[in-house]
Amino acid sequence: MASRLFSSYSSIFHDPTPTPLSSSSRNLKLPNFPSRPHFRTCVSSQLTPDPNSPDPVTKSSSLSKNKIWVNPKKLKAKQLLKKSSTSRFNPNPLVNVTKSLDSCQSDQEVSLILNNAFGDNVLGRDAVFILNKMVNSNTAPIVLKHFLDKINPSKGEEVILYNVTLKVFRKSGDFRGAEKLFDEMLLRGVKPDNITFSTMINCARMCSAPDKAVEWFEKMPRYGCEPDDVTCSAMVYMYARVNNADMALKLYERAKAEKWRLDTVTFSTLIRMYGMSGNYDGCLSVYEDLKVLGVKPNVAMYNTLLNAMFRAKRPQQAKIIYEEMTGNGFLPDLITYAALLRVYVAAQFKEEAFRVYKEMKEKGMEMSTVLYNILLAMCGDVGCTDEAIEIFEDMKSSGTCKPDDWTFSSLITIYSCSGKVSEAEAALNEMVKSGFEPNLFVLTSLVQCYGKAKQTDNVVKTFKQVLDKGIIPDDRFWCCLLNVMTQTPNKEFGKLIDCIEKANSKLGSVVRYLVEEKEDDGVFRKEVSELLNSIDAEVKKPFCNCLIDLCVNLNVPDRARDLLDLGLKLEIYTDIQSKSQAQWSLNLKKLSLGAALTALHAWISDLSKAFQAGEDLPPLLGINTGQGKHRYSDKGLASVLKSHLKELNAPFHEGADKSGWFLMTKVAAKSWLESRGSTESIAAMRSVDLGVPTMALHH
DNA sequence: ATAGGGTTAG
């Protein structure tokens, strides 16, 4: 304590134009307290008498005394000005008095310190200053009592002193103590005001006692206080924080009706509340309210909104909000950029994501490992291998963040998806060298990598590593292994089936049915149903896709149809076929090539049946393959479909203004269906080589 | 620095 006081005082000594230690010159909301121009004189005269005194306060102030009496005006002003401009330190000695009071153990100690510091001459504003800074709710009431005795304040001044003491209880999370002080306040005949109540309400909130907060909010009128902007904000904020949306909104509506001006933070918290519950329109409507009501937004509010739009998967909306934000002169911070990156990465808006990344670099903002990882994961998802390498190098040279297991995992996945064995292996080595053990993610990627490169023995080797490490493969891993099978020459199937059977008998049995074309009487369907039902929801579709691809490759189209039917029945596939008055459609998005072709043939067969049954066709028939090529597949679904339709002589043409669509008119459809009669079209599938797309391993 | 009160990612 002594040294603190000393250092504070000596820094005052260095200040050529010391501000009055008590900022009584400020125009404060304390008109009732008498002002005193120079607290300094007071401190020095009160704290000095014996230079040899062991008392730390006295001693240090005596040290200070010698210096403080140097008239700063006699020193060279310019020289001192220089010093002071480099020093941000200009503390009020009352801060140190406060600290001493906070660490007092007894009433006596409190009295001693206060008497030493002030004697009988206490200023109201100094009392407020000290209580406002205190954190110890055990000594604060003693200090308060001392001030009440010495100052003899008016009732209006008393309520201020009580309020500021209540704050100490809020700071130390002592709601019981706050209630006790409130009672004392009443006993003394001091009338609480709105500030008293907002302090009580916030104290209750911080003590996790929302019911108490409500109680105090509701009893305001009993004391002649009516709720206002701040008390209402505090309540809305509290309800929103504890996710009581009903009450938060009820009160929010009331605030609007009463024209109470809620603050930005409360709006922010309402947006957050809506975002957490998935009501994203709610987020936007609160934002609209804020604008309409003319409440000034801040960066945190925009960030909350952007993060909600990320969860909402609404990249366009996020873009608009970001533009409004910068348009209003707010500078994006790290959290803003992180939110934007997430939004764009999730939407796979790679240009936008890279632009955010570049802007961050330009502004010298520090990327975190997590942000780098998010970017790298996106590079994997959209197939930006070169960009990924660049980002990875930048990350390593940043000096601030190190690649972690996730980083390496993404990198290995990126190489694996394009079958770059040596690069993937090099990344794996670097990962191990950096002290990370390859996890299931990495090993799954390697299986994919070796599978793509048709290095079946390495697939088997990697599989064994999984088991040796005691890792239990997940559904993603099995799906990957199935995917590898669709790319593996038949003569090597045995090796893979051995692997599968070793650790997953259900899947092993299903695969054997397919490969060995075993006869069955419904057993296959039953086993596949069980298998698909047991699989993680997000893997069901790619898993089913792989099984169908395998059937197509093995040239067992009936099994493929069985699997497609099953997938439809289990609602793994939905809305593949749809009919409206104007158009019948086949939606092949998110299907693998094999599954897409199987679905196509099923559709054509359904069309034939409908046509033969004399059903009227719609004006237009369309197939939607979706826009882009698949990320790691050489052949996009659209291009394969195009050539396949040609083989079938099906008169579809690519949609001119509808990319990703193949369309056929009613007239063309009729003549085509007529000409092909009842010929089975499935045979045509044999010639198709499936460059089966890989699936995303990361989420 | 002198009475009310809080926020925004994994």
Short mmCIF file of N, CA, C and O in Angstrom, two decimals, chain A residues 209-297:
data_model
loop_
_atom_site.label_atom_id
_atom_site.label_comp_id
_atom_site.label_asym_id
_atom_site.label_seq_id
_atom_site.Cartn_x
_atom_site.Cartn_y
_atom_site.Cartn_z
N ALA A 209 -31.17 -14.21 -9.38
CA ALA A 209 -32.47 -14.28 -8.70
C ALA A 209 -33.49 -13.47 -9.50
O ALA A 209 -33.96 -12.43 -9.04
N PRO A 210 -33.84 -13.98 -10.68
CA PRO A 210 -34.76 -13.23 -11.53
C PRO A 210 -36.11 -12.97 -10.86
O PRO A 210 -36.72 -11.91 -11.06
N ASP A 211 -36.55 -13.94 -10.06
CA ASP A 211 -37.84 -13.74 -9.39
C ASP A 211 -37.78 -12.53 -8.44
O ASP A 211 -38.73 -11.79 -8.30
N LYS A 212 -36.61 -12.37 -7.82
CA LYS A 212 -36.42 -11.22 -6.93
C LYS A 212 -36.44 -9.92 -7.73
O LYS A 212 -37.00 -8.91 -7.29
N ALA A 213 -35.81 -9.97 -8.90
CA ALA A 213 -35.79 -8.78 -9.75
C ALA A 213 -37.22 -8.36 -10.09
O ALA A 213 -37.58 -7.19 -10.01
N VAL A 214 -38.04 -9.35 -10.45
CA VAL A 214 -39.44 -9.08 -10.79
C VAL A 214 -40.15 -8.47 -9.58
O VAL A 214 -40.85 -7.47 -9.70
N GLU A 215 -39.91 -9.08 -8.44
CA GLU A 215 -40.53 -8.61 -7.20
C GLU A 215 -40.20 -7.12 -6.97
O GLU A 215 -41.08 -6.33 -6.67
N TRP A 216 -38.95 -6.78 -7.15
CA TRP A 216 -38.53 -5.40 -6.91
C TRP A 216 -39.06 -4.44 -7.97
O TRP A 216 -39.40 -3.31 -7.67
N PHE A 217 -39.11 -4.94 -9.19
CA PHE A 217 -39.66 -4.12 -10.26
C PHE A 217 -41.13 -3.82 -9.97
O PHE A 217 -41.60 -2.70 -10.14
N GLU A 218 -41.82 -4.85 -9.49
CA GLU A 218 -43.26 -4.69 -9.26
C GLU A 218 -43.58 -3.85 -8.04
O GLU A 218 -44.66 -3.28 -7.96
N LYS A 219 -42.66 -3.81 -7.10
CA LYS A 219 -43.02 -3.04 -5.91
C LYS A 219 -42.59 -1.56 -5.98
O LYS A 219 -42.77 -0.81 -5.02
N MET A 220 -42.09 -1.17 -7.12
CA MET A 220 -41.70 0.24 -7.30
C MET A 220 -42.84 1.22 -6.97
O MET A 220 -42.64 2.17 -6.20
N PRO A 221 -44.05 0.99 -7.54
CA PRO A 221 -45.14 1.96 -7.30
C PRO A 221 -45.46 2.14 -5.82
O PRO A 221 -45.87 3.22 -5.40
N ARG A 222 -45.26 1.09 -5.02
CA ARG A 222 -45.54 1.17 -3.59
C ARG A 222 -44.68 2.25 -2.93
O ARG A 222 -45.00 2.74 -1.86
N TYR A 223 -43.56 2.55 -3.56
CA TYR A 223 -42.68 3.56 -2.99
C TYR A 223 -42.73 4.86 -3.80
O TYR A 223 -41.82 5.68 -3.76
N GLY A 224 -43.81 4.96 -4.57
CA GLY A 224 -43.99 6.18 -5.35
C GLY A 224 -43.05 6.30 -6.55
O GLY A 224 -42.81 7.38 -7.06
N CYS A 225 -42.52 5.15 -7.00
CA CYS A 225 -41.63 5.18 -8.18
C CYS A 225 -42.33 4.50 -9.35
O CYS A 225 -42.94 3.45 -9.18
N GLU A 226 -42.23 5.08 -10.51
CA GLU A 226 -42.77 4.44 -11.70
C GLU A 226 -41.63 3.94 -12.56
O GLU A 226 -40.60 4.60 -12.67
N PRO A 227 -41.81 2.74 -13.17
CA PRO A 227 -40.77 2.21 -14.06
C PRO A 227 -40.40 3.22 -15.13
O PRO A 227 -41.25 4.01 -15.53
N ASP A 228 -39.19 3.20 -15.56
CA ASP A 228 -38.73 4.09 -16.62
C ASP A 228 -37.82 3.36 -17.58
O ASP A 228 -37.71 2.13 -17.51
N ASP A 229 -37.17 4.11 -18.45
CA ASP A 229 -36.30 3.51 -19.48
C ASP A 229 -35.29 2.54 -18.89
O ASP A 229 -35.14 1.42 -19.36
N VAL A 230 -34.60 2.99 -17.86
CA VAL A 230 -33.50 2.19 -17.34
C VAL A 230 -33.99 0.96 -16.59
O VAL A 230 -33.49 -0.15 -16.81
N THR A 231 -35.00 1.13 -15.73
CA THR A 231 -35.49 -0.04 -15.00
C THR A 231 -36.10 -1.05 -15.96
O THR A 231 -35.93 -2.26 -15.82
N CYS A 232 -36.80 -0.52 -16.97
CA CYS A 232 -37.42 -1.42 -17.94
C CYS A 232 -36.36 -2.12 -18.78
O CYS A 232 -36.43 -3.32 -19.02
N SER A 233 -35.34 -1.38 -19.19
CA SER A 233 -34.22 -2.01 -19.91
C SER A 233 -33.62 -3.13 -19.08
O SER A 233 -33.34 -4.21 -19.59
N ALA A 234 -33.42 -2.85 -17.81
CA ALA A 234 -32.82 -3.84 -16.93
C ALA A 234 -33.67 -5.11 -16.88
O ALA A 234 -33.15 -6.22 -16.93
N MET A 235 -34.99 -4.91 -16.85
CA MET A 235 -35.89 -6.07 -16.77
C MET A 235 -35.93 -6.84 -18.09
O MET A 235 -35.87 -8.07 -18.10
N VAL A 236 -36.04 -6.12 -19.19
CA VAL A 236 -36.06 -6.79 -20.49
C VAL A 236 -34.75 -7.54 -20.69
O VAL A 236 -34.72 -8.70 -21.11
N TYR A 237 -33.68 -6.86 -20.34
CA TYR A 237 -32.36 -7.48 -20.46
C TYR A 237 -32.31 -8.77 -19.66
O TYR A 237 -31.85 -9.81 -20.14
N MET A 238 -32.80 -8.69 -18.43
CA MET A 238 -32.74 -9.87 -17.57
C MET A 238 -33.57 -11.03 -18.13
O MET A 238 -33.11 -12.14 -18.21
N TYR A 239 -34.81 -10.72 -18.53
CA TYR A 239 -35.66 -11.78 -19.09
C TYR A 239 -35.00 -12.39 -20.33
O TYR A 239 -35.02 -13.61 -20.52
N ALA A 240 -34.42 -11.53 -21.15
CA ALA A 240 -33.79 -12.04 -22.37
C ALA A 240 -32.60 -12.93 -22.02
O ALA A 240 -32.38 -13.96 -22.65
N ARG A 241 -31.86 -12.54 -21.01
CA ARG A 241 -30.68 -13.33 -20.63
C ARG A 241 -31.06 -14.70 -20.10
O ARG A 241 -30.32 -15.66 -20.27
N VAL A 242 -32.17 -14.78 -19.39
CA VAL A 242 -32.57 -16.09 -18.87
C VAL A 242 -33.52 -16.80 -19.84
O VAL A 242 -34.13 -17.80 -19.50
N ASN A 243 -33.56 -16.26 -21.07
CA ASN A 243 -34.36 -16.88 -22.13
C ASN A 243 -35.84 -17.00 -21.81
O ASN A 243 -36.49 -17.95 -22.23
N ASN A 244 -36.32 -16.04 -21.05
CA ASN A 244 -37.77 -15.98 -20.84
C ASN A 244 -38.34 -15.04 -21.90
O ASN A 244 -38.62 -13.87 -21.65
N ALA A 245 -38.49 -15.60 -23.10
CA ALA A 245 -38.87 -14.76 -24.24
C ALA A 245 -40.24 -14.14 -24.04
O ALA A 245 -40.45 -12.98 -24.38
N ASP A 246 -41.17 -14.91 -23.49
CA ASP A 246 -42.53 -14.38 -23.30
C ASP A 246 -42.51 -13.09 -22.50
O ASP A 246 -43.07 -12.08 -22.92
N MET A 247 -41.85 -13.14 -21.35
CA MET A 247 -41.83 -11.97 -20.48
C MET A 247 -41.00 -10.84 -21.08
O MET A 247 -41.37 -9.68 -20.99
N ALA A 248 -39.88 -11.21 -21.69
CA ALA A 248 -39.03 -10.19 -22.30
C ALA A 248 -39.83 -9.41 -23.35
O ALA A 248 -39.79 -8.19 -23.38
N LEU A 249 -40.57 -10.14 -24.16
CA LEU A 249 -41.31 -9.48 -25.24
C LEU A 249 -42.50 -8.71 -24.73
O LEU A 249 -42.83 -7.64 -25.23
N LYS A 250 -43.14 -9.27 -23.71
CA LYS A 250 -44.29 -8.58 -23.11
C LYS A 250 -43.84 -7.19 -22.61
O LYS A 250 -44.47 -6.18 -22.89
N LEU A 251 -42.74 -7.21 -21.90
CA LEU A 251 -42.24 -5.96 -21.34
C LEU A 251 -41.69 -5.04 -22.43
O LEU A 251 -41.80 -3.82 -22.36
N TYR A 252 -41.13 -5.68 -23.45
CA TYR A 252 -40.61 -4.93 -24.59
C TYR A 252 -41.75 -4.18 -25.28
O TYR A 252 -41.63 -3.00 -25.61
N GLU A 253 -42.87 -4.87 -25.44
CA GLU A 253 -44.04 -4.22 -26.05
C GLU A 253 -44.54 -3.09 -25.16
O GLU A 253 -44.92 -2.02 -25.65
N ARG A 254 -44.54 -3.33 -23.87
CA ARG A 254 -44.98 -2.30 -22.94
C ARG A 254 -44.07 -1.08 -23.05
O ARG A 254 -44.54 0.06 -23.08
N ALA A 255 -42.77 -1.33 -23.13
CA ALA A 255 -41.82 -0.23 -23.25
C ALA A 255 -42.12 0.60 -24.49
O ALA A 255 -42.09 1.83 -24.46
N LYS A 256 -42.45 -0.12 -25.58
CA LYS A 256 -42.75 0.61 -26.81
C LYS A 256 -44.01 1.44 -26.64
O LYS A 256 -44.06 2.60 -27.05
N ALA A 257 -45.00 0.83 -26.00
CA ALA A 257 -46.28 1.54 -25.79
C ALA A 257 -46.08 2.77 -24.90
O ALA A 257 -46.67 3.81 -25.14
N GLU A 258 -45.26 2.62 -23.89
CA GLU A 258 -45.05 3.73 -22.95
C GLU A 258 -43.99 4.72 -23.45
O GLU A 258 -43.64 5.65 -22.75
N LYS A 259 -43.44 4.39 -24.62
CA LYS A 259 -42.39 5.23 -25.21
C LYS A 259 -41.14 5.32 -24.32
O LYS A 259 -40.50 6.36 -24.23
N TRP A 260 -40.88 4.23 -23.62
CA TRP A 260 -39.62 4.18 -22.89
C TRP A 260 -38.52 3.87 -23.89
O TRP A 260 -38.68 2.98 -24.73
N ARG A 261 -37.45 4.55 -23.78
CA ARG A 261 -36.37 4.37 -24.74
C ARG A 261 -35.40 3.32 -24.22
O ARG A 261 -34.57 3.58 -23.35
N LEU A 262 -35.55 2.11 -24.73
CA LEU A 262 -34.63 1.05 -24.30
C LEU A 262 -33.28 1.27 -24.96
O LEU A 262 -33.18 1.86 -26.03
N ASP A 263 -32.25 0.80 -24.31
CA ASP A 263 -30.91 1.08 -24.83
C ASP A 263 -30.44 0.02 -25.81
O ASP A 263 -31.05 -1.04 -25.96
N THR A 264 -29.35 0.34 -26.45
CA THR A 264 -28.81 -0.53 -27.49
C THR A 264 -28.50 -1.93 -26.97
O THR A 264 -28.76 -2.92 -27.65
N VAL A 265 -27.94 -2.00 -25.78
CA VAL A 265 -27.57 -3.31 -25.25
C VAL A 265 -28.79 -4.19 -25.07
O VAL A 265 -28.75 -5.40 -25.35
N THR A 266 -29.88 -3.59 -24.65
CA THR A 266 -31.10 -4.37 -24.48
C THR A 266 -31.60 -4.87 -25.84
O THR A 266 -31.99 -6.04 -25.97
N PHE A 267 -31.55 -4.02 -26.84
CA PHE A 267 -31.91 -4.46 -28.19
C PHE A 267 -31.01 -5.61 -28.63
O PHE A 267 -31.45 -6.62 -29.16
N SER A 268 -29.74 -5.42 -28.38
CA SER A 268 -28.76 -6.43 -28.73
C SER A 268 -29.10 -7.78 -28.09
O SER A 268 -29.05 -8.83 -28.73
N THR A 269 -29.47 -7.70 -26.84
CA THR A 269 -29.76 -8.94 -26.10
C THR A 269 -31.05 -9.58 -26.59
O THR A 269 -31.16 -10.81 -26.63
N LEU A 270 -32.01 -8.75 -26.98
CA LEU A 270 -33.24 -9.31 -27.56
C LEU A 270 -32.93 -10.03 -28.87
O LEU A 270 -33.47 -11.10 -29.15
N ILE A 271 -32.08 -9.42 -29.66
CA ILE A 271 -31.69 -10.06 -30.93
C ILE A 271 -31.01 -11.40 -30.64
O ILE A 271 -31.30 -12.41 -31.27
N ARG A 272 -30.14 -11.37 -29.66
CA ARG A 272 -29.44 -12.61 -29.28
C ARG A 272 -30.44 -13.68 -28.83
O ARG A 272 -30.34 -14.84 -29.22
N MET A 273 -31.40 -13.24 -28.03
CA MET A 273 -32.42 -14.18 -27.53
C MET A 273 -33.18 -14.82 -28.69
O MET A 273 -33.34 -16.04 -28.74
N TYR A 274 -33.63 -14.01 -29.62
CA TYR A 274 -34.32 -14.54 -30.79
C TYR A 274 -33.41 -15.48 -31.58
O TYR A 274 -33.83 -16.54 -32.04
N GLY A 275 -32.17 -15.06 -31.74
CA GLY A 275 -31.23 -15.87 -32.51
C GLY A 275 -31.02 -17.24 -31.89
O GLY A 275 -30.97 -18.25 -32.59
N MET A 276 -30.93 -17.27 -30.56
CA MET A 276 -30.71 -18.54 -29.87
C MET A 276 -31.90 -19.48 -30.06
O MET A 276 -31.75 -20.68 -30.10
N SER A 277 -33.09 -18.89 -30.14
CA SER A 277 -34.27 -19.74 -30.25
C SER A 277 -34.61 -20.03 -31.71
O SER A 277 -35.59 -20.68 -32.01
N GLY A 278 -33.77 -19.53 -32.63
CA GLY A 278 -33.98 -19.83 -34.04
C GLY A 278 -35.04 -18.96 -34.71
O GLY A 278 -35.41 -19.22 -35.85
N ASN A 279 -35.52 -17.95 -34.00
CA ASN A 279 -36.50 -17.04 -34.62
C ASN A 279 -35.75 -15.88 -35.28
O ASN A 279 -35.61 -14.80 -34.70
N TYR A 280 -35.27 -16.14 -36.49
CA TYR A 280 -34.41 -15.16 -37.13
C TYR A 280 -35.17 -13.96 -37.66
O TYR A 280 -34.64 -12.86 -37.74
N ASP A 281 -36.44 -14.17 -38.01
CA ASP A 281 -37.25 -13.02 -38.39
C ASP A 281 -37.44 -12.10 -37.19
O ASP A 281 -37.50 -10.88 -37.34
N GLY A 282 -37.55 -12.73 -36.03
CA GLY A 282 -37.63 -11.94 -34.79
C GLY A 282 -36.41 -11.05 -34.63
O GLY A 282 -36.54 -9.87 -34.28
N CYS A 283 -35.23 -11.60 -34.90
CA CYS A 283 -34.00 -10.81 -34.83
C CYS A 283 -34.11 -9.58 -35.71
O CYS A 283 -33.80 -8.46 -35.30
N LEU A 284 -34.57 -9.82 -36.94
CA LEU A 284 -34.63 -8.72 -37.89
C LEU A 284 -35.68 -7.69 -37.50
O LEU A 284 -35.49 -6.49 -37.70
N SER A 285 -36.77 -8.16 -36.91
CA SER A 285 -37.81 -7.19 -36.56
C SER A 285 -37.36 -6.32 -35.37
O SER A 285 -37.69 -5.14 -35.33
N VAL A 286 -36.60 -6.90 -34.45
CA VAL A 286 -36.06 -6.08 -33.36
C VAL A 286 -35.09 -5.03 -33.94
O VAL A 286 -35.10 -3.87 -33.54
N TYR A 287 -34.32 -5.46 -34.91
CA TYR A 287 -33.39 -4.54 -35.57
C TYR A 287 -34.16 -3.41 -36.26
O TYR A 287 -33.78 -2.23 -36.19
N GLU A 288 -35.26 -3.78 -36.91
CA GLU A 288 -36.10 -2.75 -37.56
C GLU A 288 -36.63 -1.78 -36.52
O GLU A 288 -36.61 -0.56 -36.73
N ASP A 289 -37.12 -2.33 -35.41
CA ASP A 289 -37.61 -1.47 -34.31
C ASP A 289 -36.55 -0.46 -33.90
O ASP A 289 -36.81 0.72 -33.74
N LEU A 290 -35.35 -0.98 -33.70
CA LEU A 290 -34.26 -0.11 -33.26
C LEU A 290 -34.07 1.06 -34.22
O LEU A 290 -33.92 2.20 -33.81
N LYS A 291 -34.13 0.72 -35.51
CA LYS A 291 -33.94 1.78 -36.50
C LYS A 291 -35.09 2.77 -36.47
O LYS A 291 -34.88 3.98 -36.48
N VAL A 292 -36.31 2.22 -36.42
CA VAL A 292 -37.49 3.08 -36.41
C VAL A 292 -37.50 3.98 -35.18
O VAL A 292 -37.83 5.16 -35.26
N LEU A 293 -37.12 3.41 -34.04
CA LEU A 293 -37.15 4.18 -32.80
C LEU A 293 -35.97 5.14 -32.68
O LEU A 293 -35.88 5.91 -31.73
N GLY A 294 -35.06 5.04 -33.63
CA GLY A 294 -33.93 5.96 -33.63
C GLY A 294 -32.89 5.67 -32.55
O GLY A 294 -32.14 6.55 -32.15
N VAL A 295 -32.86 4.42 -32.09
CA VAL A 295 -31.82 4.05 -31.12
C VAL A 295 -30.52 3.82 -31.89
O VAL A 295 -30.52 3.19 -32.95
N LYS A 296 -29.44 4.34 -31.38
CA LYS A 296 -28.18 4.25 -32.10
C LYS A 296 -27.57 2.86 -31.95
O LYS A 296 -27.35 2.40 -30.84
N PRO A 297 -27.35 2.22 -33.07
CA PRO A 297 -26.75 0.88 -32.99
C PRO A 297 -25.27 0.96 -32.59
O PRO A 297 -24.69 2.04 -32.60
#
